[in-house]
Coordinates of C-alpha atoms in Angstrom, one line a residue:
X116 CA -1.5 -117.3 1.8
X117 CA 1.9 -119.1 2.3
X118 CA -0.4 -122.4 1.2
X119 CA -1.5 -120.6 -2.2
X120 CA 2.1 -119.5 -2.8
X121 CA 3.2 -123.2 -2.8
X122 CA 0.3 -124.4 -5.2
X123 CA 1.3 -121.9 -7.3
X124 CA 4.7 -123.5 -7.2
X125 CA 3.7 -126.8 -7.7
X126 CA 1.4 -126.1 -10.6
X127 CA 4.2 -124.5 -12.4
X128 CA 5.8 -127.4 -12.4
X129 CA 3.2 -129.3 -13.7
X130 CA 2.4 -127.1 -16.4
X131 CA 6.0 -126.7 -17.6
X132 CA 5.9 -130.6 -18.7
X133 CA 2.8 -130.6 -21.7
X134 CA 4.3 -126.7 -22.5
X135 CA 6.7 -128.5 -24.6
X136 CA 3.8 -130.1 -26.9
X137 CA 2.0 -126.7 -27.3
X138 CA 2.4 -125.6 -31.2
X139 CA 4.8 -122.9 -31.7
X140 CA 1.9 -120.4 -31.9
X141 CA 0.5 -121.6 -29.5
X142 CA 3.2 -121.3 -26.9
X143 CA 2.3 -117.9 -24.9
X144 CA -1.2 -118.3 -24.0
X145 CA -0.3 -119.4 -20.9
X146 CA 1.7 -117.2 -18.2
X147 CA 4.2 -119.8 -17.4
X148 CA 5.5 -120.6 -21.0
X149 CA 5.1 -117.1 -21.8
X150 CA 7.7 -116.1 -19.8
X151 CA 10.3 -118.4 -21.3
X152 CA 8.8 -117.8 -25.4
X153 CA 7.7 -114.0 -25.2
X154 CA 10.6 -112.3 -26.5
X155 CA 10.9 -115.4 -29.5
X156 CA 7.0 -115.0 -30.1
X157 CA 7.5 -111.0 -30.5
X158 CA 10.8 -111.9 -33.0
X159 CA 8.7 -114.2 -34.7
X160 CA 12.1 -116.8 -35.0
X161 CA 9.0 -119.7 -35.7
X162 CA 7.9 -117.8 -38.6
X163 CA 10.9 -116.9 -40.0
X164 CA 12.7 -120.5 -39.5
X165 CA 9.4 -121.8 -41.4
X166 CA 10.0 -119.1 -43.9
X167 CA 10.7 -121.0 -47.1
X168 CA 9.6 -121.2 -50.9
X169 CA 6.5 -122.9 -50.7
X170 CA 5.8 -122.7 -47.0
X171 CA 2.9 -121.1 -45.3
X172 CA 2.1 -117.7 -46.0
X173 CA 1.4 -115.8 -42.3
X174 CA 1.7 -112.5 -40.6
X175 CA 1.7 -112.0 -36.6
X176 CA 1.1 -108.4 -35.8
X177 CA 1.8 -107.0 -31.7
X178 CA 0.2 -104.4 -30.5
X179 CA 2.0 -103.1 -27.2
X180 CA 0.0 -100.8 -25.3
X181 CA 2.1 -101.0 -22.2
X182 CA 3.2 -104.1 -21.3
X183 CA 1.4 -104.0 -17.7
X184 CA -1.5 -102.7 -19.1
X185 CA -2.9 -105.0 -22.6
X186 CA -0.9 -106.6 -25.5
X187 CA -3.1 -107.8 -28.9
X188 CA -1.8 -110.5 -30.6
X189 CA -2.5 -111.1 -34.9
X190 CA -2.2 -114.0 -36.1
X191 CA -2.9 -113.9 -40.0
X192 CA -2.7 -117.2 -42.5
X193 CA -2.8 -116.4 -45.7
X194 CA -5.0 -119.2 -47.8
X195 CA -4.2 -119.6 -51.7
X196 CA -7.8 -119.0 -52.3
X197 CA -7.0 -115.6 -51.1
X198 CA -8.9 -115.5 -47.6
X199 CA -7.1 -115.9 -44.5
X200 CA -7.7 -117.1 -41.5
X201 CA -6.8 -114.7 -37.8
X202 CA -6.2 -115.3 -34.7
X203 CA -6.7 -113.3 -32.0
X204 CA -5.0 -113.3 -28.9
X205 CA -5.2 -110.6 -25.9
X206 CA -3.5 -110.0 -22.2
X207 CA -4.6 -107.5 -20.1
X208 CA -3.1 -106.4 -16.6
X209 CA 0.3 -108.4 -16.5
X210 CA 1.3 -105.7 -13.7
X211 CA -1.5 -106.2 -11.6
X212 CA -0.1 -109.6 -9.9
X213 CA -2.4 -110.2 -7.4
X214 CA -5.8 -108.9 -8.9
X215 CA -8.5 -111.0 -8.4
X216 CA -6.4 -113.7 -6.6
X217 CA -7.6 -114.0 -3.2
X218 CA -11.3 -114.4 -4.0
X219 CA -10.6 -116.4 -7.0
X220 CA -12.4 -120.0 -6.7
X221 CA -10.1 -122.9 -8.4
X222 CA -12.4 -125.4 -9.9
X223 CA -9.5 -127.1 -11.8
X224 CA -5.5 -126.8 -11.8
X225 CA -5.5 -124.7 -15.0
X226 CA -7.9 -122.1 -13.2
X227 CA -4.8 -120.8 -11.5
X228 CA -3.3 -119.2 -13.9
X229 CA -6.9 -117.4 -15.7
X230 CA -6.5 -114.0 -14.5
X231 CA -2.8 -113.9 -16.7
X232 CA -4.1 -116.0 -19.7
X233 CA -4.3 -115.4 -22.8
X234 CA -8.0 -114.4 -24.3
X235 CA -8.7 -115.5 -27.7
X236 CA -10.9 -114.8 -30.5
X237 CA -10.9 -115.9 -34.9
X238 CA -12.4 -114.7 -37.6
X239 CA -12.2 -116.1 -41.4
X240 CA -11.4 -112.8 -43.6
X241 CA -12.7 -113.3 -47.0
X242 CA -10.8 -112.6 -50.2
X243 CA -11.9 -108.7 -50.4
X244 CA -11.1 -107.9 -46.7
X245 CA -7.5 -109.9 -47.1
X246 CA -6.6 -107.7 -49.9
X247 CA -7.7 -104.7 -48.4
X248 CA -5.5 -105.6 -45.1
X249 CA -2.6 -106.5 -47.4
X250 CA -2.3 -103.4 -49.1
X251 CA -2.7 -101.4 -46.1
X252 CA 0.3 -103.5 -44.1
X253 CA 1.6 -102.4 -47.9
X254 CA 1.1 -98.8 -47.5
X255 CA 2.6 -98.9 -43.8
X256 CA 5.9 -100.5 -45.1
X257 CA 5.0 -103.2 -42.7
X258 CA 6.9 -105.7 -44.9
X259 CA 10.0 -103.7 -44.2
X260 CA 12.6 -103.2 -43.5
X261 CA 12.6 -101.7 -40.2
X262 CA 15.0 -98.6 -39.2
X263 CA 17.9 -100.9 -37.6
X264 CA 18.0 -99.7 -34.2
X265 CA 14.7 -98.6 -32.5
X266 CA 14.2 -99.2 -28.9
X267 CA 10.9 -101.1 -28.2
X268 CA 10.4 -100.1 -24.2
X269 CA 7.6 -103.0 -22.6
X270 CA 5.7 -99.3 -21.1
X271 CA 6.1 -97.6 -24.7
X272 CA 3.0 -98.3 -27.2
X273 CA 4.2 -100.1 -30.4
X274 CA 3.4 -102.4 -33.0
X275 CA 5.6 -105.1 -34.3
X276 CA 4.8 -106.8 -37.8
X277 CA 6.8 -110.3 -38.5
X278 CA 5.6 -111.7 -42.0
X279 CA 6.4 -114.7 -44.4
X280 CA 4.7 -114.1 -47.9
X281 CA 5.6 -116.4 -50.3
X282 CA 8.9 -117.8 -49.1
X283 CA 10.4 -113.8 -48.2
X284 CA 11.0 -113.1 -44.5
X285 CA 9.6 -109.7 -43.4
X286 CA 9.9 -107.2 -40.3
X287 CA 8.5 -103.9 -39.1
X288 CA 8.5 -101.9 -36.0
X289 CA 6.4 -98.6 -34.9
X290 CA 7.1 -96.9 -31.9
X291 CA 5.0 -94.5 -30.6
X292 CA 4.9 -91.5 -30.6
X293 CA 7.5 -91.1 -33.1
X294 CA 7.1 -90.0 -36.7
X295 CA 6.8 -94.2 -37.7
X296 CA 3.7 -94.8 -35.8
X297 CA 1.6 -92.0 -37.9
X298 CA 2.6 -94.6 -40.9
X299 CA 0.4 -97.3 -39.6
X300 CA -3.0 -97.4 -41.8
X301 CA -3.8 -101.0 -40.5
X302 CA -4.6 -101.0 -37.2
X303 CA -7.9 -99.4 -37.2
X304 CA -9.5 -102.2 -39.6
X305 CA -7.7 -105.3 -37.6
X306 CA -9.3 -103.4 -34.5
X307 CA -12.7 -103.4 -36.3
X308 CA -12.2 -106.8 -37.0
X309 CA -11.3 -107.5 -33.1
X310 CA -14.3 -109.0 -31.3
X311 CA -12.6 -110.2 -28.2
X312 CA -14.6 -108.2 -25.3
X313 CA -11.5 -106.2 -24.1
X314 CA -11.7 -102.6 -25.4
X315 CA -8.2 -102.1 -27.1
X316 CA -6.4 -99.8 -25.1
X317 CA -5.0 -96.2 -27.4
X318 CA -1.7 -94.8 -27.3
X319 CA -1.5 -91.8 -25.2
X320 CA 1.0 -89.0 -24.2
X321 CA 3.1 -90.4 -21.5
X322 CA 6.7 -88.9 -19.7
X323 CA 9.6 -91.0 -21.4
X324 CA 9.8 -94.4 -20.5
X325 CA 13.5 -93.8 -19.1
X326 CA 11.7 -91.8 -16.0
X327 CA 8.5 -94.9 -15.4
X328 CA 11.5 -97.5 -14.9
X329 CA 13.1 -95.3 -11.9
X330 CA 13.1 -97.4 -9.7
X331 CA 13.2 -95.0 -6.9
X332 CA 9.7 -93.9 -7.9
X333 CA 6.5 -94.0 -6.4
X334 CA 5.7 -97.8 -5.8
X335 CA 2.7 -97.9 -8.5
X336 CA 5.5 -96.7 -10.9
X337 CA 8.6 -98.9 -9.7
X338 CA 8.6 -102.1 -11.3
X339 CA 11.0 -104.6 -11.5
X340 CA 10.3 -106.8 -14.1
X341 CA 11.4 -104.0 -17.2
X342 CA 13.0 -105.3 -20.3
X343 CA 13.4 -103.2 -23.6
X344 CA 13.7 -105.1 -27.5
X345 CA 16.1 -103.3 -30.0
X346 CA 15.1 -103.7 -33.9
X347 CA 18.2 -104.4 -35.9
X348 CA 18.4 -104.9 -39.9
X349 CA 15.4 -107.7 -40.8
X350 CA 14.4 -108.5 -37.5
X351 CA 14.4 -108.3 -33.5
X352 CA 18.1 -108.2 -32.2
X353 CA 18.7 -111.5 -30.1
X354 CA 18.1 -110.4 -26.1

């Protein structure tokens, strides 16, 4: 064990150098480089530093349904043509650390790190299907603004919505189960559109988050890696 410990050392290393080179929407697929670009990804700061007349049109939509548990990841170019290209992206069981690790065969280095990675799918929307997403982010007030304030717990169920249509920087936040989340009307056509093999994972009544980060719960409760965004006026408030 001590042996595995110290590969997985050394191949963080090693996989912190090309990390750099990774595209900015690329840069969370893999666990180690998420854990430095999470929070920026979630913010959307690429997008919106990118946001300019006659720049890229794009959306990223995150789906939290408990951190530990799955996050789906949007990622929505709008084409002049009208279509639009998506990405998906999805992580399931960040809290289970060591699942899967002791009987896990490593054929090559980047095999270490495949129980944490990101699983992807894309699909090409065509021009119908992009203007029936767009007006239902449209009917959600996805494009914002958000209420300047909300608390986006990593064990809540929310969605985050960055956008940059035609030059003008967006943001919305829904945080379940409060009044906001009845407003979203997109999920369950992105979700239908979702063919990565993970069943998405629906909000359900949980005790408030406050009393799961106790840390003087139950160990399967206690966790230690917590964190909690804030929404402020057009955005994510810097961590």
């Amino acid at each position: 064990m001590k042996a595995f410990f110290a590969t997985m050392a050394a191949m963080t290393l090693l996989a912190a150098v090309p990390a750099a080179a990774q595209r900015p929407d690329r840069d969370v697929e893999k666990p180690v480089v998420r854990s430095f670009h999470w929070f920026d990804f979630v913010a959307a700061n690429d997008i919106r530093a990118a946001c300019v007349p006659g720049g890229r049109s794009r959306l990223r939509l995150i789906y939290n349904a408990l951190w530990e548990e799955q996050v789906r990841a949007y990622e929505i170019f709008l084409q002049p043509d009208g279509t639009a290209g998506m990405n998906i992206g999805v992580l399931e069981g960040q809290g289970n650390v060591t699942t899967g690790i002791t009987n896990m065969l490593i054929s090559t280095p980047s095999d270490i790190f495949a129980p944490w990675s990101m699983k992807g799918g894309q699909r090409l929307l065509n021009a119908a299907e992009t203007r029936d997403l767009v007006g239902l982010l449209e009917e959600s007030r996805a494009f914002g603004p958000p209420r300047d304030g909300m608390r986006l717990p990593d064990n809540d169920f929310w969605w985050a919505v960055a956008s940059c249509r035609n030059g003008v920087w967006g943001f919305q936040a829904y945080h379940y189960p409060t009044d906001g989340f009845a407003n979203v009307k997109f999920s369950a056509r992105l979700f239908s559109w979702d063919a990565v093999p993970i069943p998405v994972n629906p909000p359900r009544k949980l005790e408030p988050a406050e009393l799961r980060r106790d840390m003087n719960a139950p160990i399967h409760r206690a966790r230690a890696d917590r964190w909690m965004l804030v929404v402020g006026k057009d955005g994510l408030r810097p961590r």
